[in-house]
mmCIF file of C-alpha atoms in Angstrom:
data_model
loop_
_atom_site.group_PDB
_atom_site.id
_atom_site.type_symbol
_atom_site.label_atom_id
_atom_site.label_comp_id
_atom_site.label_asym_id
_atom_site.label_seq_id
_atom_site.Cartn_x
_atom_site.Cartn_y
_atom_site.Cartn_z
ATOM 1 C CA MET A 470 -59.354 47.356 -29.380
ATOM 2 C CA ILE A 471 -56.404 46.637 -31.006
ATOM 3 C CA ILE A 472 -56.440 44.353 -34.215
ATOM 4 C CA ILE A 473 -53.214 43.149 -35.868
ATOM 5 C CA ALA A 474 -53.874 41.293 -39.198
ATOM 6 C CA GLY A 475 -52.133 40.283 -42.347
ATOM 7 C CA TYR A 476 -49.645 37.500 -43.677
ATOM 8 C CA THR A 477 -46.383 36.574 -44.413
ATOM 9 C CA ARG A 478 -44.777 34.547 -47.051
ATOM 10 C CA THR A 479 -42.231 31.657 -46.702
ATOM 11 C CA ASP A 480 -41.196 28.932 -48.900
ATOM 12 C CA ALA A 481 -44.003 26.501 -49.539
ATOM 13 C CA GLU A 482 -41.889 23.473 -47.894
ATOM 14 C CA LYS A 483 -41.330 25.508 -44.904
ATOM 15 C CA ARG A 484 -44.776 26.908 -44.019
ATOM 16 C CA ASP A 485 -46.300 24.241 -42.179
ATOM 17 C CA GLY A 486 -43.332 23.930 -40.120
ATOM 18 C CA ALA A 487 -43.410 27.684 -39.335
ATOM 19 C CA VAL A 488 -47.098 27.447 -38.562
ATOM 20 C CA GLN A 489 -46.491 24.647 -36.192
ATOM 21 C CA ALA A 490 -43.546 26.234 -34.488
ATOM 22 C CA PHE A 491 -46.221 29.126 -33.276
ATOM 23 C CA LYS A 492 -48.449 26.556 -31.672
ATOM 24 C CA GLY A 493 -47.151 27.298 -28.081
ATOM 25 C CA MET A 494 -47.141 31.334 -28.827
ATOM 26 C CA VAL A 495 -50.830 30.839 -29.873
ATOM 27 C CA GLU A 496 -51.763 28.716 -26.700
ATOM 28 C CA ARG A 497 -50.248 31.246 -24.466
ATOM 29 C CA ALA A 498 -51.621 34.414 -26.282
ATOM 30 C CA ARG A 499 -55.429 32.985 -26.037
ATOM 31 C CA ALA A 500 -54.804 32.284 -22.575
ATOM 32 C CA TYR A 501 -53.312 35.786 -21.751
ATOM 33 C CA ASP A 502 -55.482 38.514 -20.332
ATOM 34 C CA GLY A 503 -56.802 40.899 -22.768
ATOM 35 C CA CYS A 504 -56.149 38.606 -25.428
ATOM 36 C CA LEU A 505 -59.703 38.629 -27.516
ATOM 37 C CA ASP A 506 -58.242 36.310 -30.455
ATOM 38 C CA PHE A 507 -55.013 35.241 -31.776
ATOM 39 C CA SER A 508 -54.257 32.942 -34.936
ATOM 40 C CA ILE A 509 -51.429 32.052 -36.956
ATOM 41 C CA SER A 510 -52.608 29.711 -39.763
ATOM 42 C CA ALA A 511 -51.595 28.394 -43.064
ATOM 43 C CA ASP A 512 -53.700 29.890 -45.931
ATOM 44 C CA ALA A 513 -56.055 27.546 -47.765
ATOM 45 C CA VAL A 514 -55.324 28.580 -51.047
ATOM 46 C CA ASP A 515 -51.634 29.787 -51.375
ATOM 47 C CA PRO A 516 -49.090 27.328 -50.314
ATOM 48 C CA GLU A 517 -46.429 30.038 -49.314
ATOM 49 C CA ARG A 518 -48.719 32.321 -47.126
ATOM 50 C CA VAL A 519 -49.143 32.221 -43.394
ATOM 51 C CA ASN A 520 -52.069 34.240 -42.096
ATOM 52 C CA LEU A 521 -51.573 36.444 -38.961
ATOM 53 C CA PHE A 522 -54.543 37.792 -36.705
ATOM 54 C CA GLU A 523 -54.641 39.288 -33.234
ATOM 55 C CA CYS A 524 -57.369 40.897 -31.634
ATOM 56 C CA TRP A 525 -56.391 42.641 -27.919
ATOM 57 C CA ARG A 526 -58.489 44.506 -25.511
ATOM 58 C CA ASP A 527 -56.221 47.703 -25.707
ATOM 59 C CA GLN A 528 -52.758 48.888 -26.225
ATOM 60 C CA THR A 529 -51.928 48.301 -22.496
ATOM 61 C CA THR A 530 -52.779 44.846 -23.023
ATOM 62 C CA LEU A 531 -50.715 44.322 -26.374
ATOM 63 C CA ASP A 532 -47.647 46.107 -24.739
ATOM 64 C CA ALA A 533 -47.747 43.725 -21.776
ATOM 65 C CA TRP A 534 -47.991 40.636 -23.974
ATOM 66 C CA ARG A 535 -45.270 41.967 -26.474
ATOM 67 C CA LYS A 536 -42.891 41.876 -23.340
ATOM 68 C CA VAL A 537 -43.513 38.242 -22.792
ATOM 69 C CA ALA A 538 -44.348 36.767 -26.017
ATOM 70 C CA LYS A 539 -41.797 33.890 -27.005
ATOM 71 C CA GLY A 540 -41.948 31.503 -29.770
ATOM 72 C CA GLY A 541 -41.920 30.616 -33.298
ATOM 73 C CA PRO A 542 -39.178 30.335 -35.769
ATOM 74 C CA ARG A 543 -36.391 32.853 -36.045
ATOM 75 C CA GLY A 544 -36.065 32.779 -39.770
ATOM 76 C CA LYS A 545 -37.132 35.941 -41.594
ATOM 77 C CA PRO A 546 -40.091 35.678 -44.000
ATOM 78 C CA ARG A 547 -39.799 36.408 -47.665
ATOM 79 C CA GLU A 548 -42.714 39.125 -47.554
ATOM 80 C CA VAL A 549 -44.588 40.388 -44.743
ATOM 81 C CA ALA A 550 -47.688 42.549 -45.072
ATOM 82 C CA VAL A 551 -49.287 43.144 -41.546
ATOM 83 C CA SER A 552 -51.052 46.088 -40.358
ATOM 84 C CA LEU A 553 -52.194 47.206 -36.883
ATOM 85 C CA TYR A 554 -55.688 48.839 -36.648
ATOM 86 C CA ARG A 555 -57.434 50.576 -33.934
ATOM 87 C CA THR A 556 -61.367 50.712 -33.138
ATOM 88 C CA ASP A 557 -63.632 51.680 -30.438
ATOM 89 C CA LYS A 558 -66.375 49.321 -30.948
ATOM 90 C CA SER A 559 -67.208 46.039 -32.425
ATOM 91 C CA GLU A 560 -70.571 44.792 -34.093
ATOM 92 C CA LYS A 561 -72.118 41.560 -35.244
ATOM 93 C CA PRO A 562 -71.115 41.032 -38.923
ATOM 94 C CA PHE A 563 -74.570 39.435 -39.873
#
């Protein structure tokens, strides 16, 4: 399983528009074979922060998605703090 998680920062007045611009990409990713979860969302506390989360079945699926993924704004965020994690299992958190 591949998890990509983190955040970006943009100007507060541009954040909600940037999140909305990714709506189509989120819909396509969630429908894509091998996507377990995909989210790009506004942070509930920080008006400049956009939270990113992707969960993929495996590297092959992620690589295939990256070849067809399109959408979202082309501007460069002010800060990017996103990491890729690999795991071979998942379990209930509670």
